[in-house]
Amino acid sequence: MARILLSLTETLIAFIRKQHMFFTATAASTGRVNVSPKGMDTFRVLGPQQVGYLDLTGSGNETAAHLLDNGRITFLFCAFTGSPLILRLYGSGRVVRPGDPDWASLRPSFGPRLPGERQLIVAQLDYVQTSCGFGIPLYTYEADRTQLLDWAVKKSEDGLKSYRSEKNARSIDGLPTGQD
């Protein structure tokens, strides 16, 4: 049975902290819906109604484009071990990049510096929903993959800037991402 809340409880915050993977979903006013898996201990609860994650350089930047368009974002967590649970966090998100006024105050909340840091995605929650998760399979966590971090180290900061300008400036639907 689904349960609807307006903010995160301590129990749900503890659940989030145990998860090794989460998903983001965004969509612009037109075009494709984007769903992305995320990991590497990048998600943080900043308050009962505020969350965010450290976003690393990747092959696209759909989330940033969609947030610039309308701000809508949903996060999904699934219990792959232990008691079954699905947790969805609905809210309005924004992108915070190095050099933005909020970067210096927000960035320390997201742990040690990681190669390829691109931006923070920060969301104000307006709706929290839990559901049973009875149909979610059980999986065993082994480890985080290191390929993305290794790739970013090899690229170097200058190489990452060039890559972002070339590959992350527009969404697959041609929307601007705000990436220089």
Short mmCIF file of C-alpha atoms in Angstrom, two decimals:
data_model
loop_
_atom_site.label_atom_id
_atom_site.label_comp_id
_atom_site.label_asym_id
_atom_site.label_seq_id
_atom_site.Cartn_x
_atom_site.Cartn_y
_atom_site.Cartn_z
CA MET A 1 0.00 0.00 0.00
CA ALA A 2 1.34 3.43 -0.91
CA ARG A 3 2.05 5.96 1.80
CA ILE A 4 2.29 9.69 1.04
CA LEU A 5 4.26 12.21 3.10
CA LEU A 6 5.31 15.82 2.67
CA SER A 7 8.86 15.30 3.94
CA LEU A 8 11.38 12.60 4.80
CA THR A 9 11.21 10.81 8.14
CA GLU A 10 14.23 9.60 10.10
CA THR A 11 13.38 6.03 9.07
CA LEU A 12 13.37 6.97 5.37
CA ILE A 13 16.60 8.95 5.74
CA ALA A 14 18.23 5.87 7.30
CA PHE A 15 16.92 3.77 4.39
CA ILE A 16 18.40 6.21 1.83
CA ARG A 17 21.81 6.12 3.54
CA LYS A 18 21.94 2.33 3.15
CA GLN A 19 21.30 2.37 -0.60
CA HIS A 20 24.14 1.90 -3.09
CA MET A 21 22.10 2.99 -6.09
CA PHE A 22 19.30 5.42 -6.92
CA PHE A 23 17.58 6.62 -10.06
CA THR A 24 16.70 10.10 -11.29
CA ALA A 25 13.86 10.90 -13.66
CA THR A 26 13.33 14.20 -15.44
CA ALA A 27 11.52 15.46 -18.50
CA ALA A 28 11.37 18.75 -20.34
CA SER A 29 8.10 20.20 -21.59
CA THR A 30 8.69 18.34 -24.85
CA GLY A 31 10.98 15.53 -25.90
CA ARG A 32 12.21 12.46 -24.15
CA VAL A 33 11.88 11.41 -20.52
CA ASN A 34 15.27 10.69 -18.96
CA VAL A 35 15.86 8.04 -16.28
CA SER A 36 19.42 7.62 -15.01
CA PRO A 37 20.93 5.19 -12.50
CA LYS A 38 23.37 6.77 -10.04
CA GLY A 39 25.71 5.46 -7.39
CA MET A 40 29.14 5.96 -5.77
CA ASP A 41 27.78 7.37 -2.50
CA THR A 42 26.92 10.70 -4.14
CA PHE A 43 23.38 11.22 -2.74
CA ARG A 44 22.79 13.33 0.37
CA VAL A 45 19.81 14.29 2.47
CA LEU A 46 20.26 18.00 3.20
CA GLY A 47 17.07 18.30 5.27
CA PRO A 48 13.61 16.71 5.60
CA GLN A 49 12.55 18.43 2.36
CA GLN A 50 15.88 18.94 0.59
CA VAL A 51 18.13 16.39 -1.10
CA GLY A 52 20.84 16.38 -3.71
CA TYR A 53 23.63 14.48 -5.37
CA LEU A 54 27.08 15.13 -6.71
CA ASP A 55 26.84 14.69 -10.48
CA LEU A 56 29.90 13.43 -12.31
CA THR A 57 30.80 14.07 -15.94
CA GLY A 58 29.11 11.57 -18.21
CA SER A 59 28.07 11.01 -21.78
CA GLY A 60 25.09 13.37 -21.51
CA ASN A 61 23.61 16.04 -19.28
CA GLU A 62 19.88 15.49 -19.67
CA THR A 63 19.07 16.23 -16.04
CA ALA A 64 20.54 19.74 -16.25
CA ALA A 65 18.65 20.52 -19.47
CA HIS A 66 15.35 19.32 -18.05
CA LEU A 67 15.82 21.19 -14.78
CA LEU A 68 16.53 24.39 -16.70
CA ASP A 69 13.35 23.83 -18.68
CA ASN A 70 10.92 23.18 -15.82
CA GLY A 71 12.70 22.01 -12.64
CA ARG A 72 10.76 18.74 -12.20
CA ILE A 73 12.71 15.79 -10.80
CA THR A 74 11.91 12.45 -9.20
CA PHE A 75 14.33 10.22 -7.30
CA LEU A 76 13.68 6.50 -6.91
CA PHE A 77 15.21 4.16 -4.34
CA CYS A 78 14.53 0.41 -4.20
CA ALA A 79 15.41 -2.00 -1.42
CA PHE A 80 17.45 -4.72 -3.13
CA THR A 81 18.30 -6.28 0.27
CA GLY A 82 16.37 -6.56 3.50
CA SER A 83 12.73 -5.58 3.85
CA PRO A 84 11.03 -4.61 0.57
CA LEU A 85 10.47 -0.90 -0.05
CA ILE A 86 10.22 1.55 -2.93
CA LEU A 87 10.77 5.23 -2.14
CA ARG A 88 10.01 8.05 -4.57
CA LEU A 89 10.97 11.66 -3.89
CA TYR A 90 9.21 14.27 -6.03
CA GLY A 91 10.41 17.84 -6.19
CA SER A 92 11.82 20.85 -7.95
CA GLY A 93 15.51 20.72 -8.73
CA ARG A 94 18.27 23.02 -9.74
CA VAL A 95 21.84 22.73 -10.91
CA VAL A 96 24.67 24.18 -8.82
CA ARG A 97 28.04 24.31 -10.56
CA PRO A 98 31.51 25.22 -9.32
CA GLY A 99 31.64 29.00 -9.27
CA ASP A 100 27.91 29.38 -8.50
CA PRO A 101 27.20 31.28 -5.27
CA ASP A 102 25.85 28.17 -3.46
CA TRP A 103 28.69 25.82 -4.47
CA ALA A 104 31.02 26.70 -1.57
CA SER A 105 28.33 26.18 1.07
CA LEU A 106 26.75 23.04 -0.46
CA ARG A 107 29.73 21.09 -1.83
CA PRO A 108 31.22 20.04 1.56
CA SER A 109 28.03 18.05 2.31
CA PHE A 110 28.80 15.65 -0.54
CA GLY A 111 31.94 14.01 0.79
CA PRO A 112 35.46 13.93 -0.61
CA ARG A 113 36.25 15.39 -4.01
CA LEU A 114 35.78 12.93 -6.88
CA PRO A 115 37.42 12.99 -10.31
CA GLY A 116 35.06 14.39 -12.93
CA GLU A 117 32.82 16.44 -10.64
CA ARG A 118 30.51 18.40 -12.90
CA GLN A 119 27.73 19.85 -10.77
CA LEU A 120 25.39 19.33 -7.85
CA ILE A 121 21.74 18.55 -8.42
CA VAL A 122 19.75 19.92 -5.48
CA ALA A 123 16.01 19.44 -5.05
CA GLN A 124 13.33 20.83 -2.80
CA LEU A 125 10.86 18.02 -2.09
CA ASP A 126 7.11 18.51 -2.22
CA TYR A 127 5.97 14.89 -2.10
CA VAL A 128 7.42 11.67 -0.67
CA GLN A 129 5.86 8.33 -1.52
CA THR A 130 6.60 4.81 -0.29
CA SER A 131 5.20 1.59 -1.68
CA CYS A 132 5.66 -2.08 -0.89
CA GLY A 133 8.42 -3.19 -3.26
CA PHE A 134 7.23 -6.80 -3.06
CA GLY A 135 8.07 -7.31 -6.75
CA ILE A 136 11.67 -5.99 -6.51
CA PRO A 137 14.25 -8.81 -6.69
CA LEU A 138 16.96 -9.34 -4.09
CA TYR A 139 20.50 -8.46 -5.19
CA THR A 140 23.84 -8.56 -3.43
CA TYR A 141 26.05 -5.46 -3.61
CA GLU A 142 29.66 -6.21 -4.57
CA ALA A 143 31.38 -2.85 -5.09
CA ASP A 144 31.22 0.43 -6.95
CA ARG A 145 32.67 0.39 -10.44
CA THR A 146 35.78 2.55 -10.88
CA GLN A 147 35.73 3.06 -14.66
CA LEU A 148 34.06 6.50 -14.60
CA LEU A 149 36.51 7.85 -12.03
CA ASP A 150 39.49 6.28 -13.85
CA TRP A 151 38.30 7.81 -17.14
CA ALA A 152 37.99 11.28 -15.53
CA VAL A 153 41.52 11.06 -14.08
CA LYS A 154 42.93 10.15 -17.52
CA LYS A 155 40.99 13.00 -19.18
CA SER A 156 42.46 15.65 -16.82
CA GLU A 157 40.65 18.86 -15.88
CA ASP A 158 41.35 20.52 -19.25
CA GLY A 159 40.22 17.41 -21.10
CA LEU A 160 37.03 17.26 -19.03
CA LYS A 161 36.23 20.91 -19.77
CA SER A 162 36.65 20.26 -23.47
CA TYR A 163 34.55 17.09 -23.27
CA ARG A 164 31.76 18.90 -21.41
CA SER A 165 31.72 21.70 -23.99
CA GLU A 166 31.46 19.18 -26.80
CA LYS A 167 29.23 16.47 -25.30
CA ASN A 168 27.33 18.06 -22.39
CA ALA A 169 26.22 21.47 -23.73
CA ARG A 170 22.92 20.23 -25.20
CA SER A 171 20.47 17.46 -24.36
CA ILE A 172 19.67 14.72 -26.85
CA ASP A 173 16.61 16.81 -27.78
CA GLY A 174 18.80 19.89 -28.37
CA LEU A 175 17.93 21.75 -25.17
CA PRO A 176 20.69 23.82 -23.53
CA THR A 177 22.14 22.39 -20.33
CA GLY A 178 23.82 25.57 -19.09
CA GLN A 179 27.17 23.76 -19.36
CA ASP A 180 29.86 26.09 -20.67
#
